[in-house]
Short mmCIF file of C-alpha atoms in Angstrom, two decimals:
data_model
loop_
_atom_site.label_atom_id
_atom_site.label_comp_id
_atom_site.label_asym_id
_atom_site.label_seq_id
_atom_site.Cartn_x
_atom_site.Cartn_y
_atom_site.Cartn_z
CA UNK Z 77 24.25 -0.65 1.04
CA UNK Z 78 27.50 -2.79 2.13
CA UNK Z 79 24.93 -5.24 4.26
CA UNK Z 80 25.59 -8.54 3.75
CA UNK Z 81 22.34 -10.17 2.89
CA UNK Z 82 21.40 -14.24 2.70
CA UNK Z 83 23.19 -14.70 -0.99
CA UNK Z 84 26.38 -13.21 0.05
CA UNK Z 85 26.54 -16.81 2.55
CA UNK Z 86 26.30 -18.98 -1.09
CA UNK Z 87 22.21 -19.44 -0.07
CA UNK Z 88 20.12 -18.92 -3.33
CA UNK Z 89 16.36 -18.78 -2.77
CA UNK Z 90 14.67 -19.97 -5.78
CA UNK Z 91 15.77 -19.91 -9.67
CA UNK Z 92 13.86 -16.96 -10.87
CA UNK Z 93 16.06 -13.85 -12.21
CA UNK Z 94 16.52 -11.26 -9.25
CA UNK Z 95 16.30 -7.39 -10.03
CA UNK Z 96 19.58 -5.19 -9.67
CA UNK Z 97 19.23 -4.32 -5.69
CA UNK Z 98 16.95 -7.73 -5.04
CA UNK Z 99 14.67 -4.92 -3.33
CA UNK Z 100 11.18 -4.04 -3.43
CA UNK Z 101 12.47 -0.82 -5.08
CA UNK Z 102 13.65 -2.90 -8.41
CA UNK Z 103 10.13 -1.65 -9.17
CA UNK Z 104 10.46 1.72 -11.06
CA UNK Z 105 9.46 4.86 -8.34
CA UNK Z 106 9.34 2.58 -5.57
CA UNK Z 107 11.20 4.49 -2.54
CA UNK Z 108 11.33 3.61 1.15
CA UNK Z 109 12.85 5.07 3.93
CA UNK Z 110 13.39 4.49 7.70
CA UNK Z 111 12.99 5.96 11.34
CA UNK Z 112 15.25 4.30 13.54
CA UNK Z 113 14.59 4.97 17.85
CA UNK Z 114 17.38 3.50 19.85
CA UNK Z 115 17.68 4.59 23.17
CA UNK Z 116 17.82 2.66 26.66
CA UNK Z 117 14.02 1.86 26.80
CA UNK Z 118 12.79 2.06 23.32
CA UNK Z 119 13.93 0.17 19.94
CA UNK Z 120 11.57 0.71 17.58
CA UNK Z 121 10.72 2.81 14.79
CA UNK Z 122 8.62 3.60 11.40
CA UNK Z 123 9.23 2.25 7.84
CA UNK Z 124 7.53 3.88 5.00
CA UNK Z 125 7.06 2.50 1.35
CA UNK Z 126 6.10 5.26 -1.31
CA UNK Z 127 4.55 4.00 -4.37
CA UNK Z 128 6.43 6.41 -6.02
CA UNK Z 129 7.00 10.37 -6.16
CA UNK Z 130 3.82 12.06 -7.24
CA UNK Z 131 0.67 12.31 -5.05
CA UNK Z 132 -1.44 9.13 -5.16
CA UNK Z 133 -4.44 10.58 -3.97
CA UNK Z 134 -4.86 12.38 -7.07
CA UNK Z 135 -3.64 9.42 -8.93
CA UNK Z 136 -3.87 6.32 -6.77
CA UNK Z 137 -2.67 3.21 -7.56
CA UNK Z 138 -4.32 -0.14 -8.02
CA UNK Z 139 -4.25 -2.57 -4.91
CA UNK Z 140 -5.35 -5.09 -2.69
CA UNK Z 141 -4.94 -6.71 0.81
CA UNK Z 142 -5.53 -10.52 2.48
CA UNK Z 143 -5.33 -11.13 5.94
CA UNK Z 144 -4.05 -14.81 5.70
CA UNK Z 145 -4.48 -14.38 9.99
CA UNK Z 146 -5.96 -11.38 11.63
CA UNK Z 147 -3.86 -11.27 14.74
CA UNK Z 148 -3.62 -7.51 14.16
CA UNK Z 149 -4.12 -3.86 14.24
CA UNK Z 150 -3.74 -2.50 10.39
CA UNK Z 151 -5.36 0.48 9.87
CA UNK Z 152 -6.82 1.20 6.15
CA UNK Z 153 -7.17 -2.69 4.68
CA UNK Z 154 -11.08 -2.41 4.63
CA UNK Z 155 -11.25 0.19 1.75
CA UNK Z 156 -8.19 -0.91 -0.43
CA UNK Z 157 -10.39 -4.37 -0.39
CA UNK Z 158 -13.63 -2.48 -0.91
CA UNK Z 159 -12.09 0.28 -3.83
CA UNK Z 160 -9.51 -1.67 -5.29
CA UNK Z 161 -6.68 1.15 -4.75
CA UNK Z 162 -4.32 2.83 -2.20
CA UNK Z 163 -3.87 6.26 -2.32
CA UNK Z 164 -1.47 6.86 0.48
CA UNK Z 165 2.43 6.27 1.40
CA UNK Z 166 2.43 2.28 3.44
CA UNK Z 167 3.75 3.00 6.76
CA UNK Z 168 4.54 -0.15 9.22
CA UNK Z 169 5.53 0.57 12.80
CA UNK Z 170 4.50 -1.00 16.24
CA UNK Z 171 1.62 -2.13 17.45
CA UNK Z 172 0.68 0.67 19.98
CA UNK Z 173 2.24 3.44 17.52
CA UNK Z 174 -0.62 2.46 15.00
CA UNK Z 175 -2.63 5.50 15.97
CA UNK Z 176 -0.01 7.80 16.24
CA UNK Z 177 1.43 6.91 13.19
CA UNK Z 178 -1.38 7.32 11.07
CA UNK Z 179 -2.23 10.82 12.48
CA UNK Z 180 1.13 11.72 11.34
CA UNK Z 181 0.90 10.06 7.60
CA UNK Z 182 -2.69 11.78 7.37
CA UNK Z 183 -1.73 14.80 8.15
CA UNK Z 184 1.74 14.89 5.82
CA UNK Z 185 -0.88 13.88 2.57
CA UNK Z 186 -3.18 16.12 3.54
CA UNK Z 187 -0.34 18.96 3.40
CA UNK Z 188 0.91 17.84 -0.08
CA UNK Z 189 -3.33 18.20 -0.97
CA UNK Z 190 -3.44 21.51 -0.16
CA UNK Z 191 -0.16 22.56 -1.62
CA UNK Z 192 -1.54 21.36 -4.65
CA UNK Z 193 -5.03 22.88 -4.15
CA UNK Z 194 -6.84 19.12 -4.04
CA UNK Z 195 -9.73 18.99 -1.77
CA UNK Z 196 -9.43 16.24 0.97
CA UNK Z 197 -12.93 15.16 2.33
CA UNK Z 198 -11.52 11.50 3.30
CA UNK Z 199 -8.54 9.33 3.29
CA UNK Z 200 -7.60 6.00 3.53
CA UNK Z 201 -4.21 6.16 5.24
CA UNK Z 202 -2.58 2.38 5.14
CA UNK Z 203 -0.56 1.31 8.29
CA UNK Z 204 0.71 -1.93 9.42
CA UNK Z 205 2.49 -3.34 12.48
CA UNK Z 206 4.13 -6.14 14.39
CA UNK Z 207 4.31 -5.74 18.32
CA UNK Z 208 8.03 -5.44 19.46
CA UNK Z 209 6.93 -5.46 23.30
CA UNK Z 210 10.20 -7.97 23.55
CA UNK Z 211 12.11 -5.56 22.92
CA UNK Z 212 11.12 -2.31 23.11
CA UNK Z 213 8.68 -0.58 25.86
CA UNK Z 214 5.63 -0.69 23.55
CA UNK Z 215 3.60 1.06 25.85
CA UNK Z 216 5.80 4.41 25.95
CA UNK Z 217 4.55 5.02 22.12
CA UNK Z 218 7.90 6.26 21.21
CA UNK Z 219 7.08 7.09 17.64
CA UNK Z 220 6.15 10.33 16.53
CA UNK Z 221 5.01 12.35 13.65
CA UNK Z 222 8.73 14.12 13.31
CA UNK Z 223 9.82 10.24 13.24
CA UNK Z 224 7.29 9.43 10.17
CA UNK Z 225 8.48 12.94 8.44
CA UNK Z 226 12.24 11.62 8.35
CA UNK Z 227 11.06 8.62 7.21
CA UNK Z 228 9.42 9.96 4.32
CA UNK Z 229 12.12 12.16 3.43
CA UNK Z 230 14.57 9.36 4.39
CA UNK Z 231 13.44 7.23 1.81
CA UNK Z 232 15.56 6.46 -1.26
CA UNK Z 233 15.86 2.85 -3.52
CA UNK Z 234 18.91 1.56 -1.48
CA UNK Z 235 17.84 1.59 1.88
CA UNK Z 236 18.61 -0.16 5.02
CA UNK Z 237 17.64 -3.77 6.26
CA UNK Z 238 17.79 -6.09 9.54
CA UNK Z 239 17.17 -4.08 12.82
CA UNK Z 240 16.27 -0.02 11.24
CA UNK Z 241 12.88 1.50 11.07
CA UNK Z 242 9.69 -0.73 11.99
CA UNK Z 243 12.07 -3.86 12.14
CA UNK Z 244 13.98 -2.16 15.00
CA UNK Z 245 12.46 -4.36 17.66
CA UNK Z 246 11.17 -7.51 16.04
CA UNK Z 247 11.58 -11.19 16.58
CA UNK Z 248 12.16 -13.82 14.22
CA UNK Z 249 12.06 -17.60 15.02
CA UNK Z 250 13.25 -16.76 18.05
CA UNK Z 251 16.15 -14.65 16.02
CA UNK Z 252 16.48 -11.45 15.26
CA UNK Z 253 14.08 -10.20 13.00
CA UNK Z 254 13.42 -6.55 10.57
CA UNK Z 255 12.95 -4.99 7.62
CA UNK Z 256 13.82 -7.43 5.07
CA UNK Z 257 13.31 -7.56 1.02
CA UNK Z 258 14.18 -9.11 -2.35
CA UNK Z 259 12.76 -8.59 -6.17
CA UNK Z 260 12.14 -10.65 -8.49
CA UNK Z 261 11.94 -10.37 -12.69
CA UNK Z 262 9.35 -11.99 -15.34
CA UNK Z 263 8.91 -11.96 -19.07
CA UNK Z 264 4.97 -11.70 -20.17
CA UNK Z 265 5.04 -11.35 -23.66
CA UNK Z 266 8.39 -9.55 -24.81
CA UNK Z 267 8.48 -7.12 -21.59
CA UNK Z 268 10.33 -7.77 -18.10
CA UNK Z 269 8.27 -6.98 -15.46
CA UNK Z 270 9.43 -7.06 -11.73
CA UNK Z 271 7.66 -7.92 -8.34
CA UNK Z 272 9.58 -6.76 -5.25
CA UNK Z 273 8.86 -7.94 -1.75
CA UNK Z 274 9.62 -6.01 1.80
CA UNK Z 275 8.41 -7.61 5.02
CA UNK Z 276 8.56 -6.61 8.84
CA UNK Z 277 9.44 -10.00 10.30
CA UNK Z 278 8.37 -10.69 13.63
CA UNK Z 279 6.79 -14.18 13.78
CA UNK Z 280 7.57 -17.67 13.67
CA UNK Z 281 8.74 -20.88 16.33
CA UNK Z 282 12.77 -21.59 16.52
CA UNK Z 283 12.20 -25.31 15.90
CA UNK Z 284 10.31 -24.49 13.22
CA UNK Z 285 12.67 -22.27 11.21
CA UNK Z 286 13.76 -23.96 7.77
CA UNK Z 287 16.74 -22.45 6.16
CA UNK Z 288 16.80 -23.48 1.97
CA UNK Z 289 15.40 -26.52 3.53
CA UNK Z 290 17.45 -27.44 6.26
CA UNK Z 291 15.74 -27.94 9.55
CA UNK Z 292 17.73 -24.61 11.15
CA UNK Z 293 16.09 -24.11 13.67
CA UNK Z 294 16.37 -27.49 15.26
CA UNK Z 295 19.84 -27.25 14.58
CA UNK Z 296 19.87 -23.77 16.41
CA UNK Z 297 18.36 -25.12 19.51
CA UNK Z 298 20.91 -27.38 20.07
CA UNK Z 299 23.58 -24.17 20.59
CA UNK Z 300 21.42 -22.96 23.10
CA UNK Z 301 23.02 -24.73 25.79
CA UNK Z 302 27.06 -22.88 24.35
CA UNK Z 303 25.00 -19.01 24.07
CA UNK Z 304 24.35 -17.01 27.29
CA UNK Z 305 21.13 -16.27 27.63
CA UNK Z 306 20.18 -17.18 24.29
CA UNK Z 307 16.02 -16.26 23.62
CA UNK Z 308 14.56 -18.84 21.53
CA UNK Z 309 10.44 -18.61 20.63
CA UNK Z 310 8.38 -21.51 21.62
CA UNK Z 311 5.77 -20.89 19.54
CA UNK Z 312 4.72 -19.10 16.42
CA UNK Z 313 3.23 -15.66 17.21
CA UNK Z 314 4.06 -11.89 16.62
CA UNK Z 315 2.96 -11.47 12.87
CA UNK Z 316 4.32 -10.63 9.68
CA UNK Z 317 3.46 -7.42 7.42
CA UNK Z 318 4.46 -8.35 3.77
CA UNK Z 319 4.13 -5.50 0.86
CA UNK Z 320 4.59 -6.28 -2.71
CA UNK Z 321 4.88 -3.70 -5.47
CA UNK Z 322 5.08 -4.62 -9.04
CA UNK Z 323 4.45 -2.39 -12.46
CA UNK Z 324 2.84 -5.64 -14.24
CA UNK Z 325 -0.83 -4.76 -15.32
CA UNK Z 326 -2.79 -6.69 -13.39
CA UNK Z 327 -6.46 -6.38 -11.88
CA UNK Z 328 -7.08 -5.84 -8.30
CA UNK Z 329 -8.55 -9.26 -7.88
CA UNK Z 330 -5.21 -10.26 -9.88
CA UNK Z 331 -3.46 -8.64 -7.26
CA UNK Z 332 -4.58 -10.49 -4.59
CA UNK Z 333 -4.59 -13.48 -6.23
CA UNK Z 334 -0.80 -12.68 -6.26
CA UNK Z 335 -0.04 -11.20 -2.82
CA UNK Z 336 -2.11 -14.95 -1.41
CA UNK Z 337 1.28 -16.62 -2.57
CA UNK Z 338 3.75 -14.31 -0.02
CA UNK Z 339 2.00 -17.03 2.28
CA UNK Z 340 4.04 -19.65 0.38
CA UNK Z 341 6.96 -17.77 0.99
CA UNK Z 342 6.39 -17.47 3.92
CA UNK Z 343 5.33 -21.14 5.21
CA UNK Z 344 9.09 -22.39 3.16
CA UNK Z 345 10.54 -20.84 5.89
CA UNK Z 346 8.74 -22.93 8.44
CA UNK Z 347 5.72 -20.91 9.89
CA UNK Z 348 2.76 -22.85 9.90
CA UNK Z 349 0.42 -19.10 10.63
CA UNK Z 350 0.00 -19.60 14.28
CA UNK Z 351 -2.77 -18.08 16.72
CA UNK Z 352 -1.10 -15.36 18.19
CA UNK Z 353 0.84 -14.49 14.35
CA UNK Z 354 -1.05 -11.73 12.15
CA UNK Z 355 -0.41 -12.78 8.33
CA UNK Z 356 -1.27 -9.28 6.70
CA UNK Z 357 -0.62 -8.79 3.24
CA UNK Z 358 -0.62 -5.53 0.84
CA UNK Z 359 0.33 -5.17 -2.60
CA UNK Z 360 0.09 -2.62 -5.53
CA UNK Z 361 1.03 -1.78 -8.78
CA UNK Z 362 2.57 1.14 -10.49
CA UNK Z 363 0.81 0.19 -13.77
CA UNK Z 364 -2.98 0.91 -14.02
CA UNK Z 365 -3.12 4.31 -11.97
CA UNK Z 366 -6.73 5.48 -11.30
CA UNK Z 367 -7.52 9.15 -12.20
CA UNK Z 368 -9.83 11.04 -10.30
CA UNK Z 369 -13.52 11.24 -11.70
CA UNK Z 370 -13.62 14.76 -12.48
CA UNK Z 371 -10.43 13.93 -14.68
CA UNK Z 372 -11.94 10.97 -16.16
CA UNK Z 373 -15.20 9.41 -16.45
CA UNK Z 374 -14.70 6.33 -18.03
CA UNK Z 375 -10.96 5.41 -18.43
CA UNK Z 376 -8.80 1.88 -19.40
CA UNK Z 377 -7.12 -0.76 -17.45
CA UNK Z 378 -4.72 -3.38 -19.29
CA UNK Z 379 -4.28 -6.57 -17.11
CA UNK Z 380 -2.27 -9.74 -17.96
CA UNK Z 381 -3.78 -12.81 -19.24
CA UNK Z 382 -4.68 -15.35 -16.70
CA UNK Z 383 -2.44 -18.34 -18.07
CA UNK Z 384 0.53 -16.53 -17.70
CA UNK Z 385 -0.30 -15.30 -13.79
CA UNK Z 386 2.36 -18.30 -12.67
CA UNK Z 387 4.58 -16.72 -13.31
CA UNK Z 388 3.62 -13.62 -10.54
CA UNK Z 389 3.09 -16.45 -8.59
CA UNK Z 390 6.32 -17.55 -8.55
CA UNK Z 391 7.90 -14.60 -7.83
CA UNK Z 392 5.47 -13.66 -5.12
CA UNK Z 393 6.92 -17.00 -3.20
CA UNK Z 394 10.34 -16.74 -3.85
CA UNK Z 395 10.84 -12.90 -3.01
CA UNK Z 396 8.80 -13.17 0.14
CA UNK Z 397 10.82 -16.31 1.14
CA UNK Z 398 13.92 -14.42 0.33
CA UNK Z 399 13.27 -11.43 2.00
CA UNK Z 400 12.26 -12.82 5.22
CA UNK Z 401 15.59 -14.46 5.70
CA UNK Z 402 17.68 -10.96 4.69
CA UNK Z 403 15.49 -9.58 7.45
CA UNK Z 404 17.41 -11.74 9.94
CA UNK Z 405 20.67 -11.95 8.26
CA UNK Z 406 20.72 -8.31 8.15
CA UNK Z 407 19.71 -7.84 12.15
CA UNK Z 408 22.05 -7.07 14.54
CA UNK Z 409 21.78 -9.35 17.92
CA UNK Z 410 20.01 -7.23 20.65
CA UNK Z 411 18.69 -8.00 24.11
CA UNK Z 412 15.66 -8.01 25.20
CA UNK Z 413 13.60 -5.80 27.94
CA UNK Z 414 14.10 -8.96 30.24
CA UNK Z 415 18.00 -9.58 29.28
CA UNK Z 416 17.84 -12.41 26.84
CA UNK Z 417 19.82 -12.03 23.77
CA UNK Z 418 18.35 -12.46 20.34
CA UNK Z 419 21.51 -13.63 18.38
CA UNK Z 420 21.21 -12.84 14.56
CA UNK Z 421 21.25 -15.41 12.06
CA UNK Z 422 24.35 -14.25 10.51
CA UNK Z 423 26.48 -15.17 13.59
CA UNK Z 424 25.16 -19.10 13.22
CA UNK Z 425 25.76 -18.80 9.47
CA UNK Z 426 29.41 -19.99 8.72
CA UNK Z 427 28.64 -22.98 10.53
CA UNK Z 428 25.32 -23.80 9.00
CA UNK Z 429 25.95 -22.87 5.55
CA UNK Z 430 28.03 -26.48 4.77
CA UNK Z 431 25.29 -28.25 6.48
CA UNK Z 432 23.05 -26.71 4.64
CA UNK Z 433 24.32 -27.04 0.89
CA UNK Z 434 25.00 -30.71 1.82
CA UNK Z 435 21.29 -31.26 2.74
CA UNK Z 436 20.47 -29.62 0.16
CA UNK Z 437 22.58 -31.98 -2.13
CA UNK Z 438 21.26 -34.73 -0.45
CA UNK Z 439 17.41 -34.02 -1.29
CA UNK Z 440 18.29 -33.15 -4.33
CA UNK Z 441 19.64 -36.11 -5.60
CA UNK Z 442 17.21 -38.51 -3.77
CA UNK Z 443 14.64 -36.68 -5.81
CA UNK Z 444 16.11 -37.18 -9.00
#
């Protein structure tokens, strides 16, 4: 993709080693595609993340989930925290389209069952949101099941950021917000591993917004008064679905140990997790697969040793930080249902960026 993204404006987030696309698809079978509605009273849309290309219902994947604020209407978090495992594609779309949505994923693994002759008695279809009523007409449920099939067939390792797919309508400190992501690389042992990060960014107050550690959004607000009918966000609500996929062994209770720290990420950007702001997390690996019973009994997990789980840590942070802000760089500005403009932050950018590096400096060398 030919997007520019948050490093291409001389911002690094973090010191850790990135993966080749700095996507959540750095991790090996990792695919996501996009449904993108744009007409004259709908922006919105469906993202989906597949684990990778095989059936995971037969196979499922380790996994876990944390609600860090539950200001939301996920569908499927109760048994991945219950079972340990996800065993369907991750679909995020809006918050009325839940429903809808998940009728459509259901019925597409259900399809790939029987194709394959696997019984389906029950499933635990995964599906996040963020409410986009800003911007799109939430209540006209424009996402349908042909929207979550190109999606799925849509989906590829270099996909799309910024305003595409669940992102479509979102709102970001006031900016606007999307489909954002970034990867990250770590050495256990004598093996690279990689943890990748995608989030639907829709949360967050403008004066609030930190950018590498420059107060941004205070810096924003001051424009206000030069942009026509410039939206800002007065407080921090909307909510933020954050996926992380890795292939390190690790534990579900690892897992979530790891996917906790997206909330660092997260809160470097400014939020503080408001009332009205859903924190959901979900995260899985492509190590430690889970066989069915019938095909084994008794079978082996490997997991990492707990002195060297920093290091996920660390990456967990920095990608989710990362990613949030390629969300926004990547947006296009849009208006809203009631005429305000959400400007993107690539258009405050070239006059930021020297104010930025400079506060950076600044901190930097008062610290040392």
């Amino acid at each position: 993709m030919s997007q520019k993204r948050i490093r291409d404006f001389q911002l690094q987030v973090g010191t850790m080693k990135t993966g080749k696309r700095n996507k959540i698809t750095d991790v090996p079978g990792v695919l996501v595609g996009h449904s993108t509605i744009k007409t004259e009273a709908n922006r919105t849309g469906v993202t989906v993340i597949l684990p990778g290309t095989d059936n995971g219902f037969v196979k499922k994947y380790t996994a876990a989930s944390y609600v860090h604020n539950g200001f939301g209407k996920s569908c499927g978090l109760l048994q991945i925290d219950e079972l340990g495992s996800l065993e369907t594609p991750i679909a995020l779309t809006n918050t009325l389209n839940v429903g809808l949505v998940w009728d459509a994923m259901t019925q597409y693994v259900m399809d790939q069952c029987e194709k394959e002759k696997v019984e389906v008695k029950s499933l635990n279809t995964v599906v996040g949101e963020c409410n986009d009523s800003s911007i799109n007409q939430i209540q006209r449920r424009a996402v349908k099941e042909e929207h979550v099939l190109e999606a799925i067939r849509s989906a590829e390792e270099d996909f799309a950021e910024g305003d595409v797919g669940a992102g479509t309508g979102t709102v970001c400190y006031g900016l606007k917000g999307g489909i954002g992501s970034a990867s990250r690389i770590l050495t256990v042992g004598e093996k690279e591993y990689t943890i990748g990060v995608l989030v639907q960014s829709n949360f967050g107050s403008t004066e609030d917004f930190v950018l590498c550690g420059f107060p941004a959004g205070q810096w924003i607000l001051k424009q206000k008064k030069e942009k026509e009918n410039m939206a800002v966000s007065e407080c921090d609500k909307g909510s933020i679905m954050t996926i992380l996929a890795t292939d390190l062994p690790v534990s579900a209770r690892q897992l979530k140990r790891i996917i906790r720290r997206t909330a660092v990420g997260i809160a470097r950007t400014g939020a503080y997790t408001g009332h009205g702001s859903g924190e959901v997390m979900i995260g899985f690996t492509t190590a430690n697969r889970i066989p069915t019973a019938k095909e084994k009994p008794v079978f082996s997990q490997t997991m990492i040793h707990e002195d060297f789980i920093n290091l996920a840590f660390r990456a967990a942070a920095e990608a989710s930080q990362e990613a949030i802000l390629n969300s926004m760089v990547c947006a296009e500005q849009t208006v809203g249902r009631e005429g305000q403009i959400y400007y993107s932050l690539k258009e405050f950018l070239p006059q930021m960026v020297e104010q930025t590096l400079q506060f950076t400096h600044v901190g930097n060398a008062a610290s040392e």
